[in-house]
Short mmCIF file of C-alpha atoms in Angstrom, two decimals:
data_model
loop_
_atom_site.label_atom_id
_atom_site.label_comp_id
_atom_site.label_asym_id
_atom_site.label_seq_id
_atom_site.Cartn_x
_atom_site.Cartn_y
_atom_site.Cartn_z
CA ILE A 1 -0.01 0.00 0.01
CA TYR A 2 2.97 2.32 0.67
CA ILE A 3 4.11 1.88 -2.88
CA LYS A 4 0.67 2.91 -4.22
CA ILE A 5 0.72 5.99 -1.95
CA ALA A 6 4.19 7.07 -3.05
CA ASN A 7 3.28 6.48 -6.69
CA SER A 8 0.27 8.84 -6.43
CA VAL A 9 2.40 11.78 -5.60
CA PRO A 10 2.91 14.00 -8.69
CA ARG A 11 6.49 13.82 -9.89
CA VAL A 12 6.81 17.70 -10.26
CA VAL A 13 6.13 17.88 -6.49
CA LEU A 14 8.83 15.33 -5.82
CA GLY A 15 11.16 17.32 -8.12
CA SER A 16 10.59 20.40 -5.95
CA VAL A 17 11.12 18.42 -2.78
CA PHE A 18 14.35 16.90 -4.12
CA ILE A 19 15.68 20.36 -5.11
CA ILE A 20 14.93 21.65 -1.61
CA ALA A 21 16.46 18.60 0.11
CA LEU A 22 19.44 17.97 -2.26
CA GLY A 23 20.08 21.34 -3.83
CA LEU A 24 20.28 22.43 -7.43
CA GLY A 25 23.07 19.97 -8.20
CA MET A 26 23.03 16.66 -10.07
CA ALA A 27 21.79 14.75 -7.01
CA SER A 28 18.28 16.23 -7.22
CA LYS A 29 18.01 15.43 -10.95
CA VAL A 30 19.15 11.93 -10.53
CA ALA A 31 16.75 11.38 -7.53
CA LEU A 32 13.87 12.58 -9.63
CA ALA A 33 14.93 10.22 -12.59
CA VAL A 34 15.25 7.26 -10.19
CA VAL A 35 11.83 7.87 -8.65
CA MET A 36 10.26 8.12 -12.12
CA VAL A 37 11.92 4.85 -13.10
CA PHE A 38 11.32 2.91 -9.90
CA PHE A 39 7.57 2.69 -10.05
CA VAL A 40 7.44 1.47 -13.69
CA VAL A 41 10.03 -1.18 -13.03
CA PHE A 42 8.60 -2.21 -9.72
CA ALA A 43 5.04 -2.66 -11.05
CA ASN A 44 6.22 -4.76 -13.96
CA ALA A 45 8.60 -6.89 -11.82
CA PHE A 46 5.83 -7.41 -9.23
CA GLN A 47 3.32 -8.44 -11.98
CA GLY A 48 6.01 -10.72 -13.58
CA VAL A 49 6.59 -12.49 -10.25
CA ARG A 50 2.80 -12.91 -9.79
CA GLU A 51 2.54 -14.37 -13.30
CA ALA A 52 5.19 -17.11 -12.58
CA ASP A 53 3.80 -20.45 -13.57
CA ARG A 54 2.52 -22.02 -10.30
CA SER A 55 2.86 -25.55 -11.75
CA MET A 56 6.60 -24.94 -12.45
CA ILE A 57 6.97 -23.73 -8.87
CA ALA A 58 5.20 -26.77 -7.55
CA ASN A 59 7.29 -29.08 -9.66
CA ALA A 60 10.53 -27.43 -8.41
CA GLN A 61 9.29 -27.91 -4.85
CA ILE A 62 8.50 -31.57 -5.52
CA LEU A 63 12.06 -32.07 -6.97
CA GLY A 64 13.39 -30.65 -3.71
CA ALA A 65 14.45 -27.28 -4.82
CA SER A 66 15.23 -24.71 -2.08
CA PRO A 67 13.41 -21.36 -1.94
CA PHE A 68 16.59 -19.68 -3.26
CA GLN A 69 16.68 -22.15 -6.16
CA ILE A 70 13.00 -21.65 -6.98
CA THR A 71 13.57 -17.92 -7.00
CA THR A 72 16.66 -17.94 -9.17
CA SER A 73 15.58 -20.77 -11.51
CA VAL A 74 11.86 -20.35 -11.88
CA ILE A 75 10.46 -16.95 -10.65
CA ILE A 76 13.26 -14.56 -11.86
CA PRO A 77 13.43 -16.07 -15.40
CA SER A 78 9.59 -15.91 -15.52
CA ALA A 79 9.56 -12.30 -14.52
CA MET A 80 12.45 -11.31 -16.81
CA SER A 81 10.16 -10.66 -19.80
CA TRP A 82 8.15 -8.22 -17.71
CA ILE A 83 11.25 -6.47 -16.21
CA LEU A 84 12.94 -6.19 -19.69
CA ALA A 85 9.81 -4.79 -21.14
CA SER A 86 9.59 -2.17 -18.49
CA LEU A 87 13.19 -1.03 -19.33
CA HIS A 88 12.08 0.28 -22.62
CA VAL A 89 9.48 2.50 -20.99
CA SER A 90 11.48 3.46 -17.93
CA PHE A 91 14.49 4.71 -19.75
CA GLY A 92 12.27 7.31 -21.51
CA PHE A 93 10.88 8.25 -18.01
CA ALA A 94 14.45 8.60 -16.78
CA LEU A 95 15.15 11.08 -19.52
CA VAL A 96 11.97 12.93 -18.78
CA GLY A 97 12.83 13.05 -15.15
CA ALA A 98 16.29 14.54 -15.95
CA VAL A 99 14.78 17.15 -18.16
CA VAL A 100 12.05 18.05 -15.59
CA GLY A 101 14.68 18.39 -12.93
CA GLU A 102 16.66 20.62 -15.16
CA PHE A 103 13.61 22.85 -15.82
CA LEU A 104 12.87 23.05 -12.09
CA GLY A 105 16.38 23.92 -11.07
CA ALA A 106 18.23 24.98 -14.11
CA LYS A 107 21.56 26.77 -13.85
CA GLN A 108 21.99 27.47 -17.59
CA GLY A 109 19.82 28.93 -20.43
CA MET A 110 17.35 27.36 -22.88
CA GLY A 111 19.92 27.05 -25.58
CA LEU A 112 21.87 24.51 -23.61
CA LEU A 113 18.73 22.74 -22.67
CA ILE A 114 17.69 22.37 -26.39
CA SER A 115 21.17 21.04 -27.40
CA THR A 116 20.99 18.70 -24.48
CA ALA A 117 17.53 17.45 -25.64
CA ILE A 118 19.06 16.53 -29.06
CA ILE A 119 21.94 14.62 -27.37
CA LEU A 120 19.25 12.91 -25.09
CA ALA A 121 17.21 11.88 -28.14
CA VAL A 122 20.28 10.22 -29.83
CA MET A 123 21.21 8.62 -26.60
CA ALA A 124 17.70 7.31 -26.11
CA LEU A 125 17.91 5.63 -29.59
CA VAL A 126 21.23 3.97 -28.83
CA VAL A 127 20.20 2.80 -25.40
CA GLU A 128 16.87 1.43 -26.77
CA PHE A 129 18.85 -0.53 -29.43
CA ILE A 130 21.18 -1.87 -26.57
CA ILE A 131 18.21 -2.81 -24.37
CA THR A 132 16.54 -4.64 -27.29
CA ARG A 133 19.73 -6.62 -28.03
CA PHE A 134 20.16 -7.46 -24.36
CA GLU A 135 16.55 -8.55 -24.15
CA ASP A 136 17.02 -10.79 -27.16
CA TYR A 137 20.13 -12.27 -25.52
CA VAL A 138 18.56 -12.85 -22.08
CA VAL A 139 15.25 -14.35 -23.17
CA LYS A 140 16.43 -16.44 -26.10
CA TRP A 141 13.74 -19.05 -25.17
CA ARG A 142 11.00 -16.63 -26.03
CA PRO A 143 9.46 -17.27 -29.52
CA ALA A 144 9.97 -14.75 -32.23
CA PRO A 145 7.14 -12.23 -32.80
CA PHE A 146 4.56 -13.11 -35.37
CA ASN A 147 5.28 -11.37 -38.66
CA GLU A 148 2.49 -11.22 -41.16
CA GLN A 149 3.67 -12.02 -44.67
CA GLY A 150 2.36 -9.65 -47.41
CA THR A 151 0.96 -11.01 -50.65
#
């Protein structure tokens, strides 16, 4: 319930709180980006753990697996698709958090902010490509997406 309460607080308010608590430096911007990313990743990881196949967990228990082995061999791999899917969205939120933090406590002008936005866009494309490749590597077992053949 505490996660839901914390998630309901508007991020702009948290940005202002972080600037007051941590100052105008990098720490407040990083804190805002972390908070924006945390809730997306947490919600997806939580759902991924809840979606773990109960019959696989029961089979692992029957075979004598310890709780640690069940977690590392069944639950985490099952949740990995959810977690990796959240990384695509959460990276964009991290960039938004950094930009909002810069707007709230900027030390430089708008020209620098615009040039930074271009760099962030390029960086977002590169990181999205890396996350996709990492996801393909980690979840090799997942079937390829269905591609409809044109006639």
